[in-house]
JSON list of C-alpha atoms in Angstrom, two decimals:
[
{"chain": "A", "resi": 9, "resn": "ALA", "atom": "CA", "xyz": [133.45, 43.39, 142.66]},
{"chain": "A", "resi": 10, "resn": "ALA", "atom": "CA", "xyz": [131.34, 46.15, 140.95]},
{"chain": "A", "resi": 11, "resn": "GLU", "atom": "CA", "xyz": [128.26, 45.17, 142.82]},
{"chain": "A", "resi": 12, "resn": "ALA", "atom": "CA", "xyz": [130.32, 45.01, 146.26]},
{"chain": "A", "resi": 13, "resn": "GLU", "atom": "CA", "xyz": [131.46, 48.59, 145.61]},
{"chain": "A", "resi": 14, "resn": "ILE", "atom": "CA", "xyz": [127.71, 49.66, 144.77]},
{"chain": "A", "resi": 15, "resn": "ASP", "atom": "CA", "xyz": [126.34, 48.18, 147.88]},
{"chain": "A", "resi": 16, "resn": "GLN", "atom": "CA", "xyz": [128.69, 49.79, 149.83]},
{"chain": "A", "resi": 17, "resn": "LEU", "atom": "CA", "xyz": [127.80, 53.70, 148.52]},
{"chain": "A", "resi": 18, "resn": "ARG", "atom": "CA", "xyz": [124.36, 52.17, 149.70]},
{"chain": "A", "resi": 19, "resn": "ASP", "atom": "CA", "xyz": [126.06, 51.34, 153.15]},
{"chain": "A", "resi": 20, "resn": "GLU", "atom": "CA", "xyz": [125.26, 47.76, 152.82]},
{"chain": "A", "resi": 21, "resn": "VAL", "atom": "CA", "xyz": [127.92, 45.25, 152.82]},
{"chain": "A", "resi": 22, "resn": "SER", "atom": "CA", "xyz": [127.33, 42.30, 150.62]},
{"chain": "A", "resi": 23, "resn": "GLY", "atom": "CA", "xyz": [128.83, 39.28, 148.44]},
{"chain": "A", "resi": 24, "resn": "ASP", "atom": "CA", "xyz": [131.09, 36.63, 148.89]},
{"chain": "A", "resi": 25, "resn": "LEU", "atom": "CA", "xyz": [133.45, 36.14, 151.74]},
{"chain": "A", "resi": 26, "resn": "VAL", "atom": "CA", "xyz": [136.04, 33.67, 151.33]},
{"chain": "A", "resi": 27, "resn": "VAL", "atom": "CA", "xyz": [138.26, 33.18, 154.36]},
{"chain": "A", "resi": 28, "resn": "GLY", "atom": "CA", "xyz": [140.40, 30.15, 156.46]},
{"chain": "A", "resi": 29, "resn": "GLY", "atom": "CA", "xyz": [141.28, 29.23, 159.43]},
{"chain": "A", "resi": 30, "resn": "SER", "atom": "CA", "xyz": [144.32, 26.61, 160.63]},
{"chain": "A", "resi": 31, "resn": "THR", "atom": "CA", "xyz": [142.03, 23.71, 162.23]},
{"chain": "A", "resi": 32, "resn": "ILE", "atom": "CA", "xyz": [142.47, 25.12, 165.74]},
{"chain": "A", "resi": 33, "resn": "PRO", "atom": "CA", "xyz": [141.20, 28.61, 165.08]},
{"chain": "A", "resi": 34, "resn": "ALA", "atom": "CA", "xyz": [138.51, 27.23, 162.27]},
{"chain": "A", "resi": 35, "resn": "HIS", "atom": "CA", "xyz": [137.06, 25.38, 165.29]},
{"chain": "A", "resi": 36, "resn": "HIS", "atom": "CA", "xyz": [137.25, 27.22, 168.40]},
{"chain": "A", "resi": 37, "resn": "VAL", "atom": "CA", "xyz": [137.70, 30.92, 167.66]},
{"chain": "A", "resi": 38, "resn": "LEU", "atom": "CA", "xyz": [135.86, 31.05, 164.50]},
{"chain": "A", "resi": 39, "resn": "PRO", "atom": "CA", "xyz": [132.37, 29.89, 164.91]},
{"chain": "A", "resi": 40, "resn": "GLU", "atom": "CA", "xyz": [131.35, 32.64, 167.38]},
{"chain": "A", "resi": 41, "resn": "VAL", "atom": "CA", "xyz": [132.84, 35.56, 165.30]},
{"chain": "A", "resi": 42, "resn": "ILE", "atom": "CA", "xyz": [131.32, 33.98, 161.70]},
{"chain": "A", "resi": 43, "resn": "ALA", "atom": "CA", "xyz": [127.63, 33.55, 163.36]},
{"chain": "A", "resi": 44, "resn": "GLY", "atom": "CA", "xyz": [127.79, 37.05, 164.62]},
{"chain": "A", "resi": 45, "resn": "PHE", "atom": "CA", "xyz": [129.16, 38.70, 161.72]},
{"chain": "A", "resi": 46, "resn": "VAL", "atom": "CA", "xyz": [126.50, 36.97, 159.27]},
{"chain": "A", "resi": 47, "resn": "ARG", "atom": "CA", "xyz": [123.55, 38.38, 161.96]},
{"chain": "A", "resi": 48, "resn": "THR", "atom": "CA", "xyz": [125.53, 41.56, 161.81]},
{"chain": "A", "resi": 49, "resn": "TYR", "atom": "CA", "xyz": [125.97, 41.78, 157.60]},
{"chain": "A", "resi": 50, "resn": "PRO", "atom": "CA", "xyz": [123.20, 39.27, 156.42]},
{"chain": "A", "resi": 51, "resn": "SER", "atom": "CA", "xyz": [123.90, 40.21, 153.13]},
{"chain": "A", "resi": 52, "resn": "VAL", "atom": "CA", "xyz": [127.36, 38.20, 153.39]},
{"chain": "A", "resi": 53, "resn": "ARG", "atom": "CA", "xyz": [128.01, 34.72, 152.07]},
{"chain": "A", "resi": 54, "resn": "VAL", "atom": "CA", "xyz": [130.90, 33.12, 154.01]},
{"chain": "A", "resi": 55, "resn": "HIS", "atom": "CA", "xyz": [132.56, 30.27, 152.63]},
{"chain": "A", "resi": 56, "resn": "LEU", "atom": "CA", "xyz": [135.27, 29.12, 155.20]},
{"chain": "A", "resi": 57, "resn": "ARG", "atom": "CA", "xyz": [138.59, 26.97, 154.17]},
{"chain": "A", "resi": 58, "resn": "VAL", "atom": "CA", "xyz": [140.12, 24.65, 156.58]},
{"chain": "A", "resi": 59, "resn": "GLY", "atom": "CA", "xyz": [143.46, 23.41, 156.92]},
{"chain": "A", "resi": 60, "resn": "ASP", "atom": "CA", "xyz": [146.86, 23.74, 158.28]},
{"chain": "A", "resi": 61, "resn": "THR", "atom": "CA", "xyz": [148.89, 26.64, 158.97]},
{"chain": "A", "resi": 62, "resn": "ALA", "atom": "CA", "xyz": [151.10, 26.29, 155.90]},
{"chain": "A", "resi": 63, "resn": "ASP", "atom": "CA", "xyz": [148.18, 25.72, 153.44]},
{"chain": "A", "resi": 64, "resn": "ILE", "atom": "CA", "xyz": [145.96, 28.54, 154.85]},
{"chain": "A", "resi": 65, "resn": "VAL", "atom": "CA", "xyz": [149.25, 30.98, 154.02]},
{"chain": "A", "resi": 66, "resn": "GLN", "atom": "CA", "xyz": [149.42, 29.72, 150.88]},
{"chain": "A", "resi": 67, "resn": "ARG", "atom": "CA", "xyz": [145.99, 29.76, 149.94]},
{"chain": "A", "resi": 68, "resn": "VAL", "atom": "CA", "xyz": [146.24, 33.50, 150.77]},
{"chain": "A", "resi": 69, "resn": "THR", "atom": "CA", "xyz": [149.31, 33.85, 149.21]},
{"chain": "A", "resi": 70, "resn": "ASP", "atom": "CA", "xyz": [147.82, 32.83, 145.98]},
{"chain": "A", "resi": 71, "resn": "GLY", "atom": "CA", "xyz": [144.50, 34.67, 145.95]},
{"chain": "A", "resi": 72, "resn": "GLU", "atom": "CA", "xyz": [142.36, 31.91, 146.77]},
{"chain": "A", "resi": 73, "resn": "LEU", "atom": "CA", "xyz": [141.22, 33.53, 150.25]},
{"chain": "A", "resi": 74, "resn": "MET", "atom": "CA", "xyz": [140.82, 37.24, 151.08]},
{"chain": "A", "resi": 75, "resn": "LEU", "atom": "CA", "xyz": [141.66, 36.64, 154.43]},
{"chain": "A", "resi": 76, "resn": "GLY", "atom": "CA", "xyz": [143.30, 33.62, 156.98]},
{"chain": "A", "resi": 77, "resn": "LEU", "atom": "CA", "xyz": [143.25, 33.17, 160.59]},
{"chain": "A", "resi": 78, "resn": "VAL", "atom": "CA", "xyz": [146.52, 30.82, 162.02]},
{"chain": "A", "resi": 79, "resn": "GLY", "atom": "CA", "xyz": [148.92, 29.52, 164.46]},
{"chain": "A", "resi": 80, "resn": "ALA", "atom": "CA", "xyz": [152.14, 30.71, 163.23]},
{"chain": "A", "resi": 81, "resn": "VAL", "atom": "CA", "xyz": [154.10, 33.59, 160.93]},
{"chain": "A", "resi": 82, "resn": "GLU", "atom": "CA", "xyz": [155.32, 32.13, 157.61]},
{"chain": "A", "resi": 83, "resn": "PRO", "atom": "CA", "xyz": [157.13, 35.40, 156.11]},
{"chain": "A", "resi": 84, "resn": "HIS", "atom": "CA", "xyz": [156.56, 36.92, 153.30]},
{"chain": "A", "resi": 85, "resn": "SER", "atom": "CA", "xyz": [156.81, 40.04, 151.18]},
{"chain": "A", "resi": 86, "resn": "ASP", "atom": "CA", "xyz": [153.55, 40.37, 150.25]},
{"chain": "A", "resi": 87, "resn": "LEU", "atom": "CA", "xyz": [151.80, 39.37, 153.35]},
{"chain": "A", "resi": 88, "resn": "VAL", "atom": "CA", "xyz": [150.43, 41.19, 156.81]},
{"chain": "A", "resi": 89, "resn": "PHE", "atom": "CA", "xyz": [150.20, 39.24, 160.29]},
{"chain": "A", "resi": 90, "resn": "GLU", "atom": "CA", "xyz": [147.87, 40.97, 162.88]},
{"chain": "A", "resi": 91, "resn": "PRO", "atom": "CA", "xyz": [148.33, 38.76, 166.68]},
{"chain": "A", "resi": 92, "resn": "LEU", "atom": "CA", "xyz": [144.70, 38.40, 167.61]},
{"chain": "A", "resi": 93, "resn": "VAL", "atom": "CA", "xyz": [144.45, 35.54, 170.31]},
{"chain": "A", "resi": 94, "resn": "ASP", "atom": "CA", "xyz": [146.75, 34.04, 172.87]},
{"chain": "A", "resi": 95, "resn": "ASP", "atom": "CA", "xyz": [147.06, 30.71, 173.05]},
{"chain": "A", "resi": 96, "resn": "GLU", "atom": "CA", "xyz": [148.86, 28.19, 175.06]},
{"chain": "A", "resi": 97, "resn": "LEU", "atom": "CA", "xyz": [150.16, 24.74, 174.18]},
{"chain": "A", "resi": 98, "resn": "VAL", "atom": "CA", "xyz": [149.38, 21.83, 176.88]},
{"chain": "A", "resi": 99, "resn": "VAL", "atom": "CA", "xyz": [150.70, 18.21, 176.95]},
{"chain": "A", "resi": 100, "resn": "VAL", "atom": "CA", "xyz": [148.03, 16.05, 177.30]},
{"chain": "A", "resi": 101, "resn": "ALA", "atom": "CA", "xyz": [147.33, 12.53, 178.14]},
{"chain": "A", "resi": 102, "resn": "ALA", "atom": "CA", "xyz": [144.49, 9.59, 178.77]},
{"chain": "A", "resi": 103, "resn": "PRO", "atom": "CA", "xyz": [144.66, 9.31, 182.56]},
{"chain": "A", "resi": 104, "resn": "GLU", "atom": "CA", "xyz": [145.50, 5.54, 182.63]},
{"chain": "A", "resi": 105, "resn": "LEU", "atom": "CA", "xyz": [148.52, 6.36, 180.43]},
{"chain": "A", "resi": 106, "resn": "ALA", "atom": "CA", "xyz": [149.45, 9.12, 182.37]},
{"chain": "A", "resi": 107, "resn": "GLY", "atom": "CA", "xyz": [149.43, 6.93, 185.73]},
{"chain": "A", "resi": 108, "resn": "GLY", "atom": "CA", "xyz": [148.87, 9.53, 187.96]},
{"chain": "A", "resi": 109, "resn": "ARG", "atom": "CA", "xyz": [151.90, 11.76, 187.36]},
{"chain": "A", "resi": 110, "resn": "ARG", "atom": "CA", "xyz": [150.84, 15.41, 187.00]},
{"chain": "A", "resi": 111, "resn": "HIS", "atom": "CA", "xyz": [154.04, 17.13, 186.31]},
{"chain": "A", "resi": 112, "resn": "VAL", "atom": "CA", "xyz": [156.97, 16.53, 183.97]},
{"chain": "A", "resi": 113, "resn": "GLN", "atom": "CA", "xyz": [160.08, 17.57, 182.75]},
{"chain": "A", "resi": 114, "resn": "ILE", "atom": "CA", "xyz": [160.94, 17.83, 178.89]},
{"chain": "A", "resi": 115, "resn": "GLU", "atom": "CA", "xyz": [163.43, 14.93, 179.09]},
{"chain": "A", "resi": 116, "resn": "GLU", "atom": "CA", "xyz": [160.88, 12.59, 180.39]},
{"chain": "A", "resi": 117, "resn": "LEU", "atom": "CA", "xyz": [158.44, 13.47, 177.57]},
{"chain": "A", "resi": 118, "resn": "ALA", "atom": "CA", "xyz": [160.73, 10.52, 175.30]},
{"chain": "A", "resi": 119, "resn": "GLN", "atom": "CA", "xyz": [159.23, 7.93, 177.68]},
{"chain": "A", "resi": 120, "resn": "TRP", "atom": "CA", "xyz": [155.75, 8.06, 176.16]},
{"chain": "A", "resi": 121, "resn": "PRO", "atom": "CA", "xyz": [154.54, 7.74, 172.47]},
{"chain": "A", "resi": 122, "resn": "TRP", "atom": "CA", "xyz": [153.60, 10.74, 170.90]},
{"chain": "A", "resi": 123, "resn": "ILE", "atom": "CA", "xyz": [150.51, 11.36, 168.60]},
{"chain": "A", "resi": 124, "resn": "MET", "atom": "CA", "xyz": [151.85, 14.77, 166.64]},
{"chain": "A", "resi": 125, "resn": "ARG", "atom": "CA", "xyz": [150.50, 17.12, 164.15]},
{"chain": "A", "resi": 126, "resn": "GLU", "atom": "CA", "xyz": [151.27, 17.34, 160.53]},
{"chain": "A", "resi": 127, "resn": "ALA", "atom": "CA", "xyz": [155.26, 19.10, 159.33]},
{"chain": "A", "resi": 128, "resn": "GLY", "atom": "CA", "xyz": [152.84, 22.56, 158.22]},
{"chain": "A", "resi": 129, "resn": "SER", "atom": "CA", "xyz": [150.98, 22.68, 161.37]},
{"chain": "A", "resi": 130, "resn": "GLY", "atom": "CA", "xyz": [151.89, 25.86, 163.51]},
{"chain": "A", "resi": 131, "resn": "THR", "atom": "CA", "xyz": [150.76, 23.96, 166.66]},
{"chain": "A", "resi": 132, "resn": "ARG", "atom": "CA", "xyz": [153.63, 21.64, 165.63]},
{"chain": "A", "resi": 133, "resn": "ARG", "atom": "CA", "xyz": [155.95, 24.40, 164.48]},
{"chain": "A", "resi": 134, "resn": "THR", "atom": "CA", "xyz": [155.63, 26.23, 168.22]},
{"chain": "A", "resi": 135, "resn": "PHE", "atom": "CA", "xyz": [155.82, 22.63, 170.25]},
{"chain": "A", "resi": 136, "resn": "ALA", "atom": "CA", "xyz": [159.17, 21.92, 168.21]},
{"chain": "A", "resi": 137, "resn": "GLU", "atom": "CA", "xyz": [160.30, 25.57, 169.06]},
{"chain": "A", "resi": 138, "resn": "SER", "atom": "CA", "xyz": [159.41, 25.69, 172.58]},
{"chain": "A", "resi": 139, "resn": "LEU", "atom": "CA", "xyz": [161.39, 22.30, 173.51]},
{"chain": "A", "resi": 140, "resn": "ALA", "atom": "CA", "xyz": [164.55, 23.65, 171.46]},
{"chain": "A", "resi": 141, "resn": "ALA", "atom": "CA", "xyz": [164.56, 26.69, 173.46]},
{"chain": "A", "resi": 142, "resn": "ALA", "atom": "CA", "xyz": [164.55, 24.54, 176.54]},
{"chain": "A", "resi": 143, "resn": "GLY", "atom": "CA", "xyz": [167.13, 22.21, 175.31]},
{"chain": "A", "resi": 144, "resn": "MET", "atom": "CA", "xyz": [165.48, 19.38, 173.44]},
{"chain": "A", "resi": 145, "resn": "ASP", "atom": "CA", "xyz": [165.24, 18.38, 170.09]},
{"chain": "A", "resi": 146, "resn": "VAL", "atom": "CA", "xyz": [161.46, 17.42, 169.38]},
{"chain": "A", "resi": 147, "resn": "ARG", "atom": "CA", "xyz": [162.62, 14.28, 167.10]},
{"chain": "A", "resi": 148, "resn": "ARG", "atom": "CA", "xyz": [163.66, 12.82, 170.21]},
{"chain": "A", "resi": 149, "resn": "LEU", "atom": "CA", "xyz": [160.24, 12.09, 170.92]},
{"chain": "A", "resi": 150, "resn": "PRO", "atom": "CA", "xyz": [159.04, 8.56, 169.72]},
{"chain": "A", "resi": 151, "resn": "VAL", "atom": "CA", "xyz": [156.13, 9.19, 167.12]},
{"chain": "A", "resi": 152, "resn": "ALA", "atom": "CA", "xyz": [153.27, 6.52, 167.43]},
{"chain": "A", "resi": 153, "resn": "LEU", "atom": "CA", "xyz": [150.94, 8.51, 165.05]},
{"chain": "A", "resi": 154, "resn": "VAL", "atom": "CA", "xyz": [151.03, 11.46, 162.51]},
{"chain": "A", "resi": 155, "resn": "VAL", "atom": "CA", "xyz": [147.22, 13.49, 162.10]},
{"chain": "A", "resi": 156, "resn": "ASP", "atom": "CA", "xyz": [146.25, 16.11, 160.01]},
{"chain": "A", "resi": 157, "resn": "SER", "atom": "CA", "xyz": [143.52, 17.77, 162.70]},
{"chain": "A", "resi": 158, "resn": "THR", "atom": "CA", "xyz": [143.48, 18.73, 166.12]},
{"chain": "A", "resi": 159, "resn": "GLN", "atom": "CA", "xyz": [140.03, 16.66, 166.79]},
{"chain": "A", "resi": 160, "resn": "ALA", "atom": "CA", "xyz": [142.19, 13.50, 165.52]},
{"chain": "A", "resi": 161, "resn": "VAL", "atom": "CA", "xyz": [144.62, 14.24, 168.07]},
{"chain": "A", "resi": 162, "resn": "VAL", "atom": "CA", "xyz": [142.34, 14.94, 170.90]},
{"chain": "A", "resi": 163, "resn": "GLN", "atom": "CA", "xyz": [140.81, 11.32, 169.78]},
{"chain": "A", "resi": 164, "resn": "TYR", "atom": "CA", "xyz": [143.85, 9.37, 169.68]},
{"chain": "A", "resi": 165, "resn": "VAL", "atom": "CA", "xyz": [144.99, 10.61, 172.91]},
{"chain": "A", "resi": 166, "resn": "ARG", "atom": "CA", "xyz": [141.49, 9.70, 174.53]},
{"chain": "A", "resi": 167, "resn": "ALA", "atom": "CA", "xyz": [141.97, 6.02, 172.90]},
{"chain": "A", "resi": 168, "resn": "GLY", "atom": "CA", "xyz": [145.71, 5.92, 175.25]},
{"chain": "A", "resi": 169, "resn": "LEU", "atom": "CA", "xyz": [147.76, 5.51, 171.93]},
{"chain": "A", "resi": 170, "resn": "GLY", "atom": "CA", "xyz": [149.71, 8.08, 172.97]},
{"chain": "A", "resi": 171, "resn": "ILE", "atom": "CA", "xyz": [150.01, 11.57, 174.31]},
{"chain": "A", "resi": 172, "resn": "SER", "atom": "CA", "xyz": [150.13, 15.15, 172.47]},
{"chain": "A", "resi": 173, "resn": "ALA", "atom": "CA", "xyz": [150.91, 18.94, 172.54]},
{"chain": "A", "resi": 174, "resn": "THR", "atom": "CA", "xyz": [147.61, 20.86, 171.68]},
{"chain": "A", "resi": 175, "resn": "SER", "atom": "CA", "xyz": [146.02, 24.00, 172.28]},
{"chain": "A", "resi": 176, "resn": "ARG", "atom": "CA", "xyz": [144.44, 24.45, 175.46]},
{"chain": "A", "resi": 177, "resn": "LEU", "atom": "CA", "xyz": [141.21, 25.71, 173.39]},
{"chain": "A", "resi": 178, "resn": "ALA", "atom": "CA", "xyz": [140.86, 22.22, 172.08]},
{"chain": "A", "resi": 179, "resn": "VAL", "atom": "CA", "xyz": [141.19, 20.51, 175.28]},
{"chain": "A", "resi": 180, "resn": "ALA", "atom": "CA", "xyz": [139.77, 22.52, 178.16]},
{"chain": "A", "resi": 181, "resn": "GLU", "atom": "CA", "xyz": [136.61, 20.78, 178.46]},
{"chain": "A", "resi": 182, "resn": "SER", "atom": "CA", "xyz": [137.98, 17.47, 177.93]},
{"chain": "A", "resi": 183, "resn": "ILE", "atom": "CA", "xyz": [140.50, 17.83, 181.01]},
{"chain": "A", "resi": 184, "resn": "ALA", "atom": "CA", "xyz": [137.97, 19.45, 183.27]},
{"chain": "A", "resi": 185, "resn": "ARG", "atom": "CA", "xyz": [135.44, 16.02, 182.32]},
{"chain": "A", "resi": 186, "resn": "GLY", "atom": "CA", "xyz": [138.66, 14.09, 183.53]},
{"chain": "A", "resi": 187, "resn": "GLU", "atom": "CA", "xyz": [138.71, 12.66, 180.64]},
{"chain": "A", "resi": 188, "resn": "LEU", "atom": "CA", "xyz": [142.20, 13.87, 179.36]},
{"chain": "A", "resi": 189, "resn": "VAL", "atom": "CA", "xyz": [144.58, 14.74, 182.04]},
{"chain": "A", "resi": 190, "resn": "GLU", "atom": "CA", "xyz": [147.46, 18.00, 181.38]},
{"chain": "A", "resi": 191, "resn": "LEU", "atom": "CA", "xyz": [151.45, 16.95, 182.10]},
{"chain": "A", "resi": 192, "resn": "GLN", "atom": "CA", "xyz": [152.62, 20.03, 183.16]},
{"chain": "A", "resi": 193, "resn": "LEU", "atom": "CA", "xyz": [156.02, 20.96, 181.92]},
{"chain": "A", "resi": 194, "resn": "ASP", "atom": "CA", "xyz": [157.80, 22.44, 184.47]},
{"chain": "A", "resi": 195, "resn": "ASP", "atom": "CA", "xyz": [160.47, 23.69, 182.71]},
{"chain": "A", "resi": 196, "resn": "CYS", "atom": "CA", "xyz": [158.54, 24.86, 179.31]},
{"chain": "A", "resi": 197, "resn": "ARG", "atom": "CA", "xyz": [155.63, 27.06, 178.49]},
{"chain": "A", "resi": 198, "resn": "PRO", "atom": "CA", "xyz": [154.65, 26.71, 175.17]},
{"chain": "A", "resi": 199, "resn": "ALA", "atom": "CA", "xyz": [152.66, 30.29, 173.89]},
{"chain": "A", "resi": 200, "resn": "ARG", "atom": "CA", "xyz": [152.11, 31.29, 170.96]},
{"chain": "A", "resi": 201, "resn": "GLN", "atom": "CA", "xyz": [148.97, 33.79, 169.28]},
{"chain": "A", "resi": 202, "resn": "PHE", "atom": "CA", "xyz": [147.07, 33.27, 166.43]},
{"chain": "A", "resi": 203, "resn": "HIS", "atom": "CA", "xyz": [147.10, 35.95, 163.57]},
{"chain": "A", "resi": 204, "resn": "SER", "atom": "CA", "xyz": [144.95, 37.09, 160.66]},
{"chain": "A", "resi": 205, "resn": "VAL", "atom": "CA", "xyz": [146.62, 37.09, 157.61]},
{"chain": "A", "resi": 206, "resn": "ARG", "atom": "CA", "xyz": [146.22, 39.07, 154.27]},
{"chain": "A", "resi": 207, "resn": "HIS", "atom": "CA", "xyz": [147.89, 39.94, 151.34]},
{"chain": "A", "resi": 208, "resn": "ALA", "atom": "CA", "xyz": [148.87, 43.68, 151.09]},
{"chain": "A", "resi": 209, "resn": "ARG", "atom": "CA", "xyz": [148.39, 44.21, 147.40]},
{"chain": "A", "resi": 210, "resn": "ARG", "atom": "CA", "xyz": [145.46, 42.29, 146.11]},
{"chain": "A", "resi": 211, "resn": "HIS", "atom": "CA", "xyz": [142.24, 44.59, 146.66]},
{"chain": "A", "resi": 212, "resn": "GLN", "atom": "CA", "xyz": [140.38, 43.78, 149.76]},
{"chain": "A", "resi": 213, "resn": "PHE", "atom": "CA", "xyz": [136.53, 43.94, 149.08]},
{"chain": "A", "resi": 214, "resn": "PRO", "atom": "CA", "xyz": [133.84, 45.20, 151.35]},
{"chain": "A", "resi": 215, "resn": "ALA", "atom": "CA", "xyz": [132.94, 42.26, 152.73]},
{"chain": "A", "resi": 216, "resn": "ALA", "atom": "CA", "xyz": [136.28, 41.36, 153.81]},
{"chain": "A", "resi": 217, "resn": "VAL", "atom": "CA", "xyz": [137.23, 44.76, 155.11]},
{"chain": "A", "resi": 218, "resn": "ALA", "atom": "CA", "xyz": [134.36, 44.48, 157.50]},
{"chain": "A", "resi": 219, "resn": "PHE", "atom": "CA", "xyz": [134.95, 40.95, 158.52]},
{"chain": "A", "resi": 220, "resn": "ALA", "atom": "CA", "xyz": [138.95, 41.60, 159.73]},
{"chain": "A", "resi": 221, "resn": "ALA", "atom": "CA", "xyz": [137.54, 44.79, 161.59]},
{"chain": "A", "resi": 222, "resn": "PHE", "atom": "CA", "xyz": [134.77, 42.78, 163.10]},
{"chain": "A", "resi": 223, "resn": "LEU", "atom": "CA", "xyz": [137.19, 39.91, 164.05]},
{"chain": "A", "resi": 224, "resn": "GLY", "atom": "CA", "xyz": [139.67, 42.42, 165.42]},
{"chain": "A", "resi": 225, "resn": "GLU", "atom": "CA", "xyz": [136.89, 43.46, 167.82]},
{"chain": "A", "resi": 226, "resn": "HIS", "atom": "CA", "xyz": [135.57, 40.11, 168.60]},
{"chain": "A", "resi": 227, "resn": "THR", "atom": "CA", "xyz": [138.52, 38.89, 169.98]},
{"chain": "A", "resi": 228, "resn": "SER", "atom": "CA", "xyz": [140.18, 41.48, 171.93]},
{"chain": "A", "resi": 229, "resn": "HIS", "atom": "CA", "xyz": [139.05, 39.55, 174.62]},
{"chain": "A", "resi": 230, "resn": "LEU", "atom": "CA", "xyz": [141.49, 37.11, 173.97]},
{"chain": "A", "resi": 231, "resn": "ARG", "atom": "CA", "xyz": [144.52, 38.78, 173.74]},
{"chain": "A", "resi": 232, "resn": "ASN", "atom": "CA", "xyz": [147.08, 40.90, 175.65]},
{"chain": "A", "resi": 233, "resn": "GLY", "atom": "CA", "xyz": [147.04, 38.16, 178.28]},
{"chain": "A", "resi": 234, "resn": "HIS", "atom": "CA", "xyz": [143.26, 37.26, 178.49]},
{"chain": "A", "resi": 235, "resn": "ALA", "atom": "CA", "xyz": [143.46, 33.89, 177.26]},
{"chain": "A", "resi": 236, "resn": "THR", "atom": "CA", "xyz": [146.83, 32.13, 178.54]},
{"chain": "A", "resi": 237, "resn": "GLY", "atom": "CA", "xyz": [149.07, 34.80, 180.48]},
{"chain": "A", "resi": 238, "resn": "ALA", "atom": "CA", "xyz": [151.46, 35.18, 176.94]},
{"chain": "A", "resi": 239, "resn": "GLU", "atom": "CA", "xyz": [152.04, 38.76, 176.21]},
{"chain": "A", "resi": 240, "resn": "ALA", "atom": "CA", "xyz": [150.62, 39.89, 173.07]},
{"chain": "A", "resi": 241, "resn": "GLY", "atom": "CA", "xyz": [152.71, 41.60, 170.47]},
{"chain": "A", "resi": 242, "resn": "ASN", "atom": "CA", "xyz": [152.07, 44.62, 168.55]},
{"chain": "A", "resi": 243, "resn": "THR", "atom": "CA", "xyz": [148.88, 44.92, 167.20]},
{"chain": "A", "resi": 244, "resn": "LYS", "atom": "CA", "xyz": [150.24, 44.90, 163.63]},
{"chain": "A", "resi": 245, "resn": "THR", "atom": "CA", "xyz": [153.49, 43.15, 162.57]},
{"chain": "A", "resi": 246, "resn": "ARG", "atom": "CA", "xyz": [154.60, 43.29, 158.35]},
{"chain": "A", "resi": 247, "resn": "HIS", "atom": "CA", "xyz": [156.77, 40.47, 157.70]},
{"chain": "A", "resi": 248, "resn": "LYS", "atom": "CA", "xyz": [159.37, 40.88, 154.80]},
{"chain": "A", "resi": 249, "resn": "ASP", "atom": "CA", "xyz": [162.20, 38.14, 153.37]},
{"chain": "A", "resi": 250, "resn": "LYS", "atom": "CA", "xyz": [165.10, 37.95, 154.08]},
{"chain": "A", "resi": 251, "resn": "ALA", "atom": "CA", "xyz": [168.30, 37.16, 152.15]}
]
């Protein structure tokens, strides 16, 4: 900490930066951001931890991570969440499993086997909440396999084991190549935002402060409707426990 503060007096940001990302932002948002950050601040050593949303939020709470990027908000009195990137969830299937279908109603989703993310996944939570808002319980979907990564979802869907809901960021190229097809939901459009999360009561080292600013600046084109058409929230939200 002392070395980092001394370097800051020299107008140099340095030291270790330990950040985390849930699976989709870790693989589809952070790579370019971290690459640009390291080029800008070559004296910073970045350590990236990947997990599901619940895991990353818990690590920030415990002080293991200086900052995280996650797919859902976990209300906590000591945590500050800031919306950064708009995202849209899409239902995808292998072409042979889709059988020529391109548009479906949510009631029809139960006719296919499902590849689902684990319980701590922000993707799974957002999809379940969107179905519930449209009047369907996600527990009605027949689950063929539960996996703990987006890459696994894509691979098993491509293999024809079942269909799944995941981020458009994760499957856009596979859809464009014809490896997967999107089953558009006419009566449900799941959308969300990726949020940065930090602990409000813990000291933020210069590297963490610089990274948070860099992250916000370099994801600004992915929010306020540019990515999915979803409306962005306020630039900063503070969530507190409720009795």
